[in-house]
mmCIF file of C-alpha atoms and ligand atoms in Angstrom:
data_model
loop_
_atom_site.group_PDB
_atom_site.id
_atom_site.type_symbol
_atom_site.label_atom_id
_atom_site.label_comp_id
_atom_site.label_asym_id
_atom_site.label_seq_id
_atom_site.Cartn_x
_atom_site.Cartn_y
_atom_site.Cartn_z
ATOM 1 C CA UNK A 641 33.447 10.146 -28.675
ATOM 2 C CA UNK A 642 32.615 13.295 -26.812
ATOM 3 C CA UNK A 643 33.216 11.650 -23.466
ATOM 4 C CA UNK A 644 36.637 10.462 -24.690
ATOM 5 C CA UNK A 645 37.435 13.978 -25.883
ATOM 6 C CA UNK A 646 36.398 15.417 -22.555
ATOM 7 C CA UNK A 647 38.485 12.873 -20.703
ATOM 8 C CA UNK A 648 41.657 13.636 -22.647
ATOM 9 C CA UNK A 649 42.719 17.025 -21.373
ATOM 10 C CA UNK A 650 41.671 17.854 -17.863
ATOM 11 C CA UNK A 651 43.077 20.035 -15.104
ATOM 12 C CA UNK A 652 45.679 18.259 -12.977
ATOM 13 C CA UNK A 653 44.006 16.707 -9.928
ATOM 14 C CA UNK A 654 44.823 18.538 -6.691
ATOM 15 C CA UNK A 655 47.011 15.728 -5.371
ATOM 16 C CA UNK A 656 50.463 17.288 -5.452
ATOM 17 C CA UNK A 657 52.284 20.583 -5.024
ATOM 18 C CA UNK A 658 52.813 21.293 -8.715
ATOM 19 C CA UNK A 659 51.412 24.621 -9.901
ATOM 20 C CA UNK A 660 48.075 23.757 -11.512
ATOM 21 C CA UNK A 661 48.820 25.499 -14.797
ATOM 22 C CA UNK A 662 48.938 22.572 -17.218
ATOM 23 C CA UNK A 663 46.046 20.600 -18.657
ATOM 24 C CA UNK A 664 47.271 17.002 -18.505
ATOM 25 C CA UNK A 665 46.818 13.799 -20.455
ATOM 26 C CA UNK A 666 45.013 10.998 -18.628
ATOM 27 C CA UNK A 667 48.027 8.702 -18.240
ATOM 28 C CA UNK A 668 51.349 8.712 -16.456
ATOM 29 C CA UNK A 669 54.606 7.681 -18.107
ATOM 30 C CA UNK A 670 56.623 5.053 -16.269
ATOM 31 C CA UNK A 671 59.405 4.602 -18.838
ATOM 32 C CA UNK A 672 60.136 4.978 -22.543
ATOM 33 C CA UNK A 673 62.193 3.314 -25.266
ATOM 34 C CA UNK A 674 62.634 4.294 -28.920
ATOM 35 C CA UNK A 675 59.309 5.782 -30.073
ATOM 36 C CA UNK A 676 57.325 4.025 -27.318
ATOM 37 C CA UNK A 677 56.100 5.208 -23.943
ATOM 38 C CA UNK A 678 55.113 2.720 -21.250
ATOM 39 C CA UNK A 679 52.385 3.974 -18.945
ATOM 40 C CA UNK A 680 51.919 3.055 -15.298
ATOM 41 C CA UNK A 681 49.231 0.529 -16.283
ATOM 42 C CA UNK A 682 51.852 -1.319 -18.331
ATOM 43 C CA UNK A 683 50.391 -0.251 -21.706
ATOM 44 C CA UNK A 684 52.558 0.801 -24.657
ATOM 45 C CA UNK A 685 51.808 4.128 -26.352
ATOM 46 C CA UNK A 686 53.242 5.129 -29.738
ATOM 47 C CA UNK A 687 54.585 8.659 -29.234
ATOM 48 C CA UNK A 688 53.927 10.857 -32.262
ATOM 49 C CA UNK A 689 54.225 14.027 -30.205
ATOM 50 C CA UNK A 690 57.712 13.711 -28.695
ATOM 51 C CA UNK A 691 57.105 15.900 -25.632
ATOM 52 C CA UNK A 692 56.201 19.001 -27.695
ATOM 53 C CA UNK A 693 58.853 18.372 -30.373
ATOM 54 C CA UNK A 694 61.710 17.752 -27.952
ATOM 55 C CA UNK A 695 62.488 14.002 -28.124
ATOM 56 C CA UNK A 696 64.249 14.131 -31.503
ATOM 57 C CA UNK A 697 66.144 10.891 -30.961
ATOM 58 C CA UNK A 698 63.266 9.237 -29.133
ATOM 59 C CA UNK A 699 63.930 7.630 -25.756
ATOM 60 C CA UNK A 700 66.950 5.786 -24.437
ATOM 61 C CA UNK A 701 69.136 6.651 -27.449
ATOM 62 C CA UNK A 702 72.448 4.935 -26.604
ATOM 63 C CA UNK A 703 74.791 7.625 -28.005
ATOM 64 C CA UNK A 704 72.971 10.502 -26.309
ATOM 65 C CA UNK A 705 72.616 8.603 -23.013
ATOM 66 C CA UNK A 706 76.286 7.687 -22.991
ATOM 67 C CA UNK A 707 77.361 11.255 -23.906
ATOM 68 C CA UNK A 708 75.577 12.889 -20.973
ATOM 69 C CA UNK A 709 76.663 10.126 -18.599
ATOM 70 C CA UNK A 710 80.270 10.530 -19.729
ATOM 71 C CA UNK A 711 80.076 14.298 -19.283
ATOM 72 C CA UNK A 712 78.477 13.925 -15.833
ATOM 73 C CA UNK A 713 81.349 11.685 -14.787
ATOM 74 C CA UNK A 714 84.034 14.011 -16.173
ATOM 75 C CA UNK A 715 82.680 17.491 -15.188
ATOM 76 C CA UNK A 716 79.001 18.288 -14.716
ATOM 77 C CA UNK A 717 79.258 22.086 -14.781
ATOM 78 C CA UNK A 718 81.492 25.036 -15.320
ATOM 79 C CA UNK A 719 80.664 28.648 -16.059
ATOM 80 C CA UNK A 720 81.189 30.294 -19.446
ATOM 81 C CA UNK A 721 84.007 32.243 -17.812
ATOM 82 C CA UNK A 722 86.076 29.051 -17.769
ATOM 83 C CA UNK A 723 86.954 27.557 -21.165
ATOM 84 C CA UNK A 724 85.824 23.988 -21.874
ATOM 85 C CA UNK A 725 86.506 21.998 -25.025
ATOM 86 C CA UNK A 726 83.016 20.472 -25.060
ATOM 87 C CA UNK A 727 81.446 23.963 -25.365
ATOM 88 C CA UNK A 728 83.711 24.914 -28.270
ATOM 89 C CA UNK A 729 82.976 21.571 -29.962
ATOM 90 C CA UNK A 730 79.192 21.906 -29.574
ATOM 91 C CA UNK A 731 79.215 25.421 -31.083
ATOM 92 C CA UNK A 732 81.366 24.333 -34.020
ATOM 93 C CA UNK A 733 79.252 21.214 -34.582
ATOM 94 C CA UNK A 734 76.063 23.293 -34.611
ATOM 95 C CA UNK A 735 77.422 25.848 -37.090
ATOM 96 C CA UNK A 736 78.746 23.111 -39.413
ATOM 97 C CA UNK A 737 75.462 21.194 -39.129
ATOM 98 C CA UNK A 738 73.527 24.329 -40.130
ATOM 99 C CA UNK A 739 75.425 24.589 -43.449
ATOM 100 C CA UNK A 740 74.737 28.312 -43.128
ATOM 101 C CA UNK A 741 77.108 31.200 -42.832
ATOM 102 C CA UNK A 742 76.826 31.759 -39.085
ATOM 103 C CA UNK A 743 79.905 32.805 -37.158
ATOM 104 C CA UNK A 744 78.840 32.772 -33.478
ATOM 105 C CA UNK A 745 76.679 30.689 -31.174
ATOM 106 C CA UNK A 746 75.316 31.958 -27.857
ATOM 107 C CA UNK A 747 74.002 29.071 -25.781
ATOM 108 C CA UNK A 748 71.043 29.648 -23.466
ATOM 109 C CA UNK A 749 68.449 27.473 -21.736
ATOM 110 C CA UNK A 750 65.101 27.866 -23.470
ATOM 111 C CA UNK A 751 63.473 28.997 -26.668
ATOM 112 C CA UNK A 752 62.035 32.136 -25.107
ATOM 113 C CA UNK A 753 65.444 33.126 -23.743
ATOM 114 C CA UNK A 754 67.039 32.662 -27.169
ATOM 115 C CA UNK A 755 64.370 34.892 -28.734
ATOM 116 C CA UNK A 756 64.722 37.464 -25.984
ATOM 117 C CA UNK A 757 68.444 37.769 -26.746
ATOM 118 C CA UNK A 758 67.915 37.807 -30.520
ATOM 119 C CA UNK A 759 65.456 40.700 -30.189
ATOM 120 C CA UNK A 760 67.832 42.555 -27.911
ATOM 121 C CA UNK A 761 70.635 42.306 -30.479
ATOM 122 C CA UNK A 762 68.282 43.362 -33.283
ATOM 123 C CA UNK A 763 67.232 46.491 -31.370
ATOM 124 C CA UNK A 764 70.840 47.372 -30.639
ATOM 125 C CA UNK A 765 71.872 46.977 -34.256
ATOM 126 C CA UNK A 766 69.041 48.790 -35.984
ATOM 127 C CA UNK A 767 67.979 51.462 -33.473
ATOM 128 C CA UNK A 768 64.473 50.804 -34.810
ATOM 129 C CA UNK A 769 61.651 50.956 -32.250
ATOM 130 C CA UNK A 770 59.371 48.412 -33.852
ATOM 131 C CA UNK A 771 59.156 44.645 -34.342
ATOM 132 C CA UNK A 772 57.084 43.127 -37.112
ATOM 133 C CA UNK A 773 55.930 39.585 -36.341
ATOM 134 C CA UNK A 774 53.731 37.206 -38.287
ATOM 135 C CA UNK A 775 50.210 36.208 -37.270
ATOM 136 C CA UNK A 776 50.000 32.752 -35.748
ATOM 137 C CA UNK A 777 53.626 32.822 -34.519
ATOM 138 C CA UNK A 778 54.489 31.621 -31.002
ATOM 139 C CA UNK A 779 57.793 32.784 -29.547
ATOM 140 C CA UNK A 780 57.653 32.107 -25.795
ATOM 141 C CA UNK A 781 56.384 33.501 -22.507
ATOM 142 C CA UNK A 782 59.015 36.004 -21.386
ATOM 143 C CA UNK A 783 58.564 39.778 -21.739
ATOM 144 C CA UNK A 784 59.969 40.283 -25.246
ATOM 145 C CA UNK A 785 59.172 36.824 -26.649
ATOM 146 C CA UNK A 786 55.608 37.080 -25.318
ATOM 147 C CA UNK A 787 55.242 40.547 -26.815
ATOM 148 C CA UNK A 788 55.918 39.207 -30.325
ATOM 149 C CA UNK A 789 53.682 36.152 -29.820
ATOM 150 C CA UNK A 790 50.383 36.403 -31.630
ATOM 151 C CA UNK A 791 47.393 36.314 -29.271
ATOM 152 C CA UNK A 792 49.496 36.648 -26.102
ATOM 153 C CA UNK A 793 47.211 39.360 -24.690
ATOM 154 C CA UNK A 794 45.116 36.696 -22.958
ATOM 155 C CA UNK A 795 48.067 35.584 -20.779
ATOM 156 C CA UNK A 796 50.837 38.223 -21.178
ATOM 157 C CA UNK A 797 50.410 39.576 -17.636
ATOM 158 C CA UNK A 798 53.011 42.378 -17.690
ATOM 159 C CA UNK A 799 51.557 45.897 -17.440
ATOM 160 C CA UNK A 800 52.883 46.877 -20.860
ATOM 161 C CA UNK A 801 54.906 45.512 -23.777
ATOM 162 C CA UNK A 802 58.579 46.545 -23.886
ATOM 163 C CA UNK A 803 58.389 47.795 -27.528
ATOM 164 C CA UNK A 804 55.952 48.319 -30.400
ATOM 165 C CA UNK A 805 54.878 45.196 -32.240
ATOM 166 C CA UNK A 806 52.697 44.754 -35.282
ATOM 167 C CA UNK A 807 51.367 41.422 -36.458
ATOM 168 C CA UNK A 808 51.305 40.929 -40.204
ATOM 169 C CA UNK A 809 48.933 38.600 -41.938
ATOM 170 C CA UNK A 810 50.848 35.627 -43.285
ATOM 171 C CA UNK A 811 52.056 36.817 -46.669
ATOM 172 C CA UNK A 812 52.863 40.342 -45.474
ATOM 173 C CA UNK A 813 56.379 41.330 -44.531
ATOM 174 C CA UNK A 814 57.757 40.871 -40.994
ATOM 175 C CA UNK A 815 61.028 40.577 -39.129
ATOM 176 C CA UNK A 816 60.662 37.829 -36.512
ATOM 177 C CA UNK A 817 59.112 34.735 -38.012
ATOM 178 C CA UNK A 818 58.528 31.105 -37.255
ATOM 179 C CA UNK A 819 59.159 29.791 -40.790
ATOM 180 C CA UNK A 820 57.096 26.644 -40.197
ATOM 181 C CA UNK A 821 54.671 27.588 -37.450
ATOM 182 C CA UNK A 822 54.178 24.893 -34.822
ATOM 183 C CA UNK A 823 51.463 25.892 -32.388
ATOM 184 C CA UNK A 824 49.433 27.481 -35.197
ATOM 185 C CA UNK A 825 49.082 23.969 -36.649
ATOM 186 C CA UNK A 826 52.167 23.171 -38.766
ATOM 187 C CA UNK A 827 51.772 26.135 -41.113
ATOM 188 C CA UNK A 828 54.518 26.437 -43.705
ATOM 189 C CA UNK A 829 55.048 30.121 -44.641
ATOM 190 C CA UNK A 830 56.471 29.059 -48.014
ATOM 191 C CA UNK A 831 59.637 29.954 -49.922
ATOM 192 C CA UNK A 832 58.344 33.000 -51.886
ATOM 193 C CA UNK A 833 57.103 34.639 -48.712
ATOM 194 C CA UNK A 834 60.281 33.959 -46.767
ATOM 195 C CA UNK A 835 62.378 35.244 -49.707
ATOM 196 C CA UNK A 836 60.273 38.399 -49.799
ATOM 197 C CA UNK A 837 60.860 38.882 -46.076
ATOM 198 C CA UNK A 838 64.605 38.744 -46.638
ATOM 199 C CA UNK A 839 64.423 41.300 -49.459
ATOM 200 C CA UNK A 840 62.226 43.637 -47.421
ATOM 201 C CA UNK A 841 64.470 43.479 -44.354
ATOM 202 C CA UNK A 842 67.457 44.325 -46.562
ATOM 203 C CA UNK A 843 65.613 47.277 -48.121
ATOM 204 C CA UNK A 844 64.650 48.840 -44.792
ATOM 205 C CA UNK A 845 67.715 47.783 -42.767
ATOM 206 C CA UNK A 846 65.794 45.460 -40.426
ATOM 207 C CA UNK A 847 67.127 42.254 -38.899
ATOM 208 C CA UNK A 848 65.493 39.005 -39.978
ATOM 209 C CA UNK A 849 65.186 36.505 -37.120
ATOM 210 C CA UNK A 850 64.024 32.947 -37.744
ATOM 211 C CA UNK A 851 62.513 31.385 -34.638
ATOM 212 C CA UNK A 852 63.375 27.760 -35.337
ATOM 213 C CA UNK A 853 62.839 26.674 -31.746
ATOM 214 C CA UNK A 854 60.318 24.084 -32.918
ATOM 215 C CA UNK A 855 61.002 23.659 -36.643
ATOM 216 C CA UNK A 856 64.832 23.724 -36.447
ATOM 217 C CA UNK A 857 67.574 21.177 -35.788
ATOM 218 C CA UNK A 858 66.375 18.657 -38.353
ATOM 219 C CA UNK A 859 62.629 18.589 -37.731
ATOM 220 C CA UNK A 860 61.731 19.742 -41.251
ATOM 221 C CA UNK A 861 64.053 17.144 -42.795
ATOM 222 C CA UNK A 862 66.795 19.749 -43.304
ATOM 223 C CA UNK A 863 69.120 21.243 -40.680
ATOM 224 C CA UNK A 864 66.861 24.308 -40.503
ATOM 225 C CA UNK A 865 63.848 25.725 -42.331
ATOM 226 C CA UNK A 866 66.335 28.335 -43.598
ATOM 227 C CA UNK A 867 68.006 25.542 -45.616
ATOM 228 C CA UNK A 868 64.658 24.331 -46.894
ATOM 229 C CA UNK A 869 63.842 27.810 -48.230
ATOM 230 C CA UNK A 870 67.395 28.729 -49.216
ATOM 231 C CA UNK A 871 67.105 31.977 -47.233
ATOM 232 C CA UNK A 872 69.803 33.182 -44.834
ATOM 233 C CA UNK A 873 68.373 35.080 -41.842
ATOM 234 C CA UNK A 874 70.508 37.366 -39.664
ATOM 235 C CA UNK A 875 69.822 35.170 -36.643
ATOM 236 C CA UNK A 876 68.302 31.779 -35.907
ATOM 237 C CA UNK A 877 67.042 30.636 -32.534
ATOM 238 C CA UNK A 878 66.801 26.902 -31.840
ATOM 239 C CA UNK A 879 65.871 24.721 -28.846
ATOM 240 C CA UNK A 880 63.629 21.642 -28.350
ATOM 241 C CA UNK A 881 65.202 18.945 -30.605
ATOM 242 C CA UNK A 882 68.646 20.449 -29.977
ATOM 243 C CA UNK A 883 69.045 18.762 -26.586
ATOM 244 C CA UNK A 884 66.675 15.778 -26.965
ATOM 245 C CA UNK A 885 65.332 16.637 -23.505
ATOM 246 C CA UNK A 886 68.406 18.110 -21.874
ATOM 247 C CA UNK A 887 67.314 21.770 -21.464
ATOM 248 C CA UNK A 888 69.231 23.967 -23.887
ATOM 249 C CA UNK A 889 68.812 26.481 -26.669
ATOM 250 C CA UNK A 890 71.055 28.494 -28.952
ATOM 251 C CA UNK A 891 71.179 31.779 -30.827
ATOM 252 C CA UNK A 892 73.171 31.625 -34.056
ATOM 253 C CA UNK A 893 74.344 34.946 -35.461
ATOM 254 C CA UNK A 894 75.641 36.012 -38.871
ATOM 255 C CA UNK A 895 79.043 37.685 -39.237
ATOM 256 C CA UNK A 896 77.428 41.131 -39.226
ATOM 257 C CA UNK A 897 75.569 40.476 -35.990
ATOM 258 C CA UNK A 898 78.542 38.693 -34.421
ATOM 259 C CA UNK A 899 80.685 41.770 -35.121
ATOM 260 C CA UNK A 900 78.526 43.751 -32.670
ATOM 261 C CA UNK A 901 79.131 41.322 -29.794
ATOM 262 C CA UNK A 902 81.490 42.179 -26.978
ATOM 263 C CA UNK A 903 82.344 41.140 -23.445
ATOM 264 C CA UNK A 904 79.399 41.542 -21.075
ATOM 265 C CA UNK A 905 76.798 42.218 -23.762
ATOM 266 C CA UNK A 906 74.986 38.916 -23.228
ATOM 267 C CA UNK A 907 75.090 36.576 -20.275
ATOM 268 C CA UNK A 908 73.734 33.418 -18.685
ATOM 269 C CA UNK A 909 74.612 31.096 -15.807
ATOM 270 C CA UNK A 910 73.486 27.717 -17.120
ATOM 271 C CA UNK A 911 73.554 28.358 -20.873
ATOM 272 C CA UNK A 912 76.412 26.487 -22.542
ATOM 273 C CA UNK A 913 76.886 24.207 -19.539
ATOM 274 C CA UNK A 914 78.927 21.106 -20.363
ATOM 275 C CA UNK A 915 76.003 18.693 -19.895
ATOM 276 C CA UNK A 916 73.883 20.651 -22.377
ATOM 277 C CA UNK A 917 76.799 20.846 -24.807
ATOM 278 C CA UNK A 918 77.375 17.085 -24.558
ATOM 279 C CA UNK A 919 73.687 16.561 -25.334
ATOM 280 C CA UNK A 920 73.849 18.913 -28.349
ATOM 281 C CA UNK A 921 76.953 17.213 -29.711
ATOM 282 C CA UNK A 922 75.313 13.791 -29.322
ATOM 283 C CA UNK A 923 72.083 14.921 -31.014
ATOM 284 C CA UNK A 924 73.923 16.257 -34.063
ATOM 285 C CA UNK A 925 76.195 13.209 -34.188
ATOM 286 C CA UNK A 926 73.127 10.927 -34.220
ATOM 287 C CA UNK A 927 71.261 12.996 -36.830
ATOM 288 C CA UNK A 928 74.291 12.880 -39.124
ATOM 289 C CA UNK A 929 75.532 9.328 -38.551
ATOM 290 C CA UNK A 930 72.056 7.750 -38.653
ATOM 291 C CA UNK A 931 70.891 9.745 -41.703
ATOM 292 C CA UNK A 932 67.939 11.044 -39.728
ATOM 293 C CA UNK A 933 67.265 14.025 -42.024
ATOM 294 C CA UNK A 934 66.689 11.601 -44.882
ATOM 295 C CA UNK A 935 64.558 9.435 -42.573
ATOM 296 C CA UNK A 936 62.409 12.428 -41.602
ATOM 297 C CA UNK A 937 61.805 13.349 -45.264
ATOM 298 C CA UNK A 938 61.008 9.767 -46.330
ATOM 299 C CA UNK A 939 58.717 8.872 -43.429
ATOM 300 C CA UNK A 940 57.014 12.291 -43.606
ATOM 301 C CA UNK A 941 56.164 11.550 -47.271
ATOM 302 C CA UNK A 942 54.768 8.207 -46.176
ATOM 303 C CA UNK A 943 52.507 9.922 -43.628
ATOM 304 C CA UNK A 944 51.266 12.399 -46.238
ATOM 305 C CA UNK A 945 50.613 9.661 -48.787
ATOM 306 C CA UNK A 946 48.919 7.114 -46.524
ATOM 307 C CA UNK A 947 47.243 8.908 -43.625
ATOM 308 C CA UNK A 948 44.576 10.880 -45.491
ATOM 309 C CA UNK A 949 41.984 8.376 -44.298
ATOM 310 C CA UNK A 950 39.037 8.243 -41.893
ATOM 311 C CA UNK A 951 38.520 11.688 -40.371
ATOM 312 C CA UNK A 952 41.694 13.142 -41.993
ATOM 313 C CA UNK A 953 41.102 15.058 -45.210
ATOM 314 C CA UNK A 954 44.460 16.785 -45.838
ATOM 315 C CA UNK A 955 47.939 17.365 -44.432
ATOM 316 C CA UNK A 956 50.169 20.427 -44.068
ATOM 317 C CA UNK A 957 53.579 21.377 -42.692
ATOM 318 C CA UNK A 958 57.051 20.000 -43.372
ATOM 319 C CA UNK A 959 59.027 16.930 -42.318
ATOM 320 C CA UNK A 960 58.047 15.882 -38.817
ATOM 321 C CA UNK A 961 56.179 19.109 -38.080
ATOM 322 C CA UNK A 962 52.948 17.950 -39.658
ATOM 323 C CA UNK A 963 49.310 18.883 -39.297
ATOM 324 C CA UNK A 964 46.526 16.493 -40.242
ATOM 325 C CA UNK A 965 43.381 18.433 -41.109
ATOM 326 C CA UNK A 966 40.355 16.702 -39.638
ATOM 327 C CA UNK A 967 36.670 16.724 -40.482
ATOM 328 C CA UNK A 968 35.766 16.656 -36.769
ATOM 329 C CA UNK A 969 37.361 18.627 -33.885
ATOM 330 C CA UNK A 970 40.976 17.526 -33.552
ATOM 331 C CA UNK A 971 40.617 16.998 -29.794
ATOM 332 C CA UNK A 972 38.085 14.220 -30.482
ATOM 333 C CA UNK A 973 40.417 12.482 -32.924
ATOM 334 C CA UNK A 974 43.342 12.911 -30.519
ATOM 335 C CA UNK A 975 41.338 11.279 -27.704
ATOM 336 C CA UNK A 976 40.216 8.406 -29.924
ATOM 337 C CA UNK A 977 43.785 7.776 -31.116
ATOM 338 C CA UNK A 978 45.015 7.783 -27.534
ATOM 339 C CA UNK A 979 42.430 5.180 -26.590
ATOM 340 C CA UNK A 980 44.025 3.071 -29.321
ATOM 341 C CA UNK A 981 47.522 3.667 -27.888
ATOM 342 C CA UNK A 982 48.739 6.515 -30.149
ATOM 343 C CA UNK A 983 49.756 9.880 -28.709
ATOM 344 C CA UNK A 984 49.344 12.962 -30.920
ATOM 345 C CA UNK A 985 49.004 16.696 -30.301
ATOM 346 C CA UNK A 986 46.585 19.422 -31.239
ATOM 347 C CA UNK A 987 47.199 23.053 -32.249
ATOM 348 C CA UNK A 988 45.729 26.554 -32.203
ATOM 349 C CA UNK A 989 43.633 25.507 -35.212
ATOM 350 C CA UNK A 990 40.874 23.333 -33.732
ATOM 351 C CA UNK A 991 40.807 20.999 -36.756
ATOM 352 C CA UNK A 992 44.506 20.125 -36.842
ATOM 353 C CA UNK A 993 46.028 17.039 -35.222
ATOM 354 C CA UNK A 994 49.713 17.899 -34.829
ATOM 355 C CA UNK A 995 52.461 15.309 -35.274
ATOM 356 C CA UNK A 996 55.948 16.006 -33.890
ATOM 357 C CA UNK A 997 57.414 12.504 -33.710
ATOM 358 C CA UNK A 998 60.995 11.480 -32.956
ATOM 359 C CA UNK A 999 63.212 11.530 -36.050
ATOM 360 C CA UNK A 1000 63.689 7.737 -35.756
ATOM 361 C CA UNK A 1001 60.045 6.978 -36.627
ATOM 362 C CA UNK A 1002 59.653 4.277 -39.293
ATOM 363 C CA UNK A 1003 57.025 3.356 -41.912
ATOM 364 C CA UNK A 1004 55.768 0.496 -39.710
ATOM 365 C CA UNK A 1005 54.719 3.069 -37.078
ATOM 366 C CA UNK A 1006 52.978 5.192 -39.701
ATOM 367 C CA UNK A 1007 51.013 2.128 -40.715
ATOM 368 C CA UNK A 1008 49.736 1.825 -37.141
ATOM 369 C CA UNK A 1009 48.582 5.435 -37.338
ATOM 370 C CA UNK A 1010 46.963 4.901 -40.730
ATOM 371 C CA UNK A 1011 45.084 1.780 -39.542
ATOM 372 C CA UNK A 1012 43.925 3.571 -36.398
ATOM 373 C CA UNK A 1013 42.708 6.591 -38.389
ATOM 374 C CA UNK A 1014 40.996 4.385 -40.957
ATOM 375 C CA UNK A 1015 39.035 2.693 -38.172
ATOM 376 C CA UNK A 1016 37.632 6.008 -36.864
ATOM 377 C CA UNK A 1017 34.377 7.519 -38.098
ATOM 378 C CA UNK A 1018 34.918 10.180 -40.739
HETATM 379 C C1 PLP B 1147 58.414 28.386 -32.175
HETATM 380 C C2 PLP B 1147 58.615 28.486 -30.692
HETATM 381 N N1 PLP B 1147 59.323 29.513 -30.202
HETATM 382 C C3 PLP B 1147 59.566 29.637 -28.878
HETATM 383 C C4 PLP B 1147 59.062 28.726 -27.978
HETATM 384 C C5 PLP B 1147 59.344 28.896 -26.509
HETATM 385 O O1 PLP B 1147 60.271 27.948 -26.121
HETATM 386 P P1 PLP B 1147 60.487 27.625 -24.550
HETATM 387 O O2 PLP B 1147 59.225 26.996 -24.060
HETATM 388 O O3 PLP B 1147 61.673 26.692 -24.543
HETATM 389 O O4 PLP B 1147 60.787 28.916 -23.892
HETATM 390 C C6 PLP B 1147 58.315 27.633 -28.447
HETATM 391 C C7 PLP B 1147 57.758 26.646 -27.501
HETATM 392 O O5 PLP B 1147 56.828 25.936 -27.784
HETATM 393 C C8 PLP B 1147 58.079 27.515 -29.842
HETATM 394 O O6 PLP B 1147 57.364 26.506 -30.339
#
């Protein structure tokens, strides 16, 4: 077991020119279809990790593939300075999908960039010098997003943080939050806490930002965690599932925040590019037309009911952002599952196996996971 665990995550061999900053899995993907990866040895691997929560529709989804091909044929890029119908459609589709009272969408390229812009708007609006973030939250690796990321001191790298930040224990009151924390190990902050955050921000005139980069766009079985809790934040940031692998992110702003926006206040070259917008439109179309939110809720229940076997003693999280609590180090279980052809993730919590599968996952796949777990030593 230990040798398998040691084999799983190792530094990239010095055989190419890629920056050696990622620990890598011991297999190479040749192609992928649905929820399956095919490695270069011709073996099939069930993907319950979805490229860090990105592959919402799985691989080779026909609607998404056709949408970006169609857009590439018609016009692959134009700047935000030139109007394009696809950009307007993607923004409208995202706001309608959210079922929340947002009035503007600013498209960017990554989760960190969305958070960076959200924080900038919050500072401008409140003139407050301080950000309260929640322990365990991960918000990205840029200057502001890294500053509000718990534990970033080990890699932050800049000589100083751009503003004051305090990290609240979960349960205390903060202003930028990951409502269902991903990297921490699928930790659901819970409705009463999130409601209390909203009340507190209103009392002190702070902006409430939900970082839904990982938990948003359907992953919790609702459009956003905000819907799950019934709490309206001032801003939501979203990425990952939003593009199904086409790089994109978005910042959604309430009417009050949107009213502060003006020409030149925010900017980006690639954000809102037509290819990204075609991907976003196709992702939302698929989630809605294929009832994927319902699928996520149903299959997530199935995982929680059937997979507490072998070395798994409990589950946590929401929808397809799930943590399986293990009796042994999660890295061991992850390595053993991979030897059996099932890809999972780990988390900051060393005893959590993290599942972030594509929204198209079915009960039959969960049964493969359950059987594999049941065959492992407890
Ligand atoms: C909750 C959350 N916020 C922000 C980020 C940063 O996103 P990106 O890597 O696209 O900058 C991540 C990435 O894992 C995340 O999980």
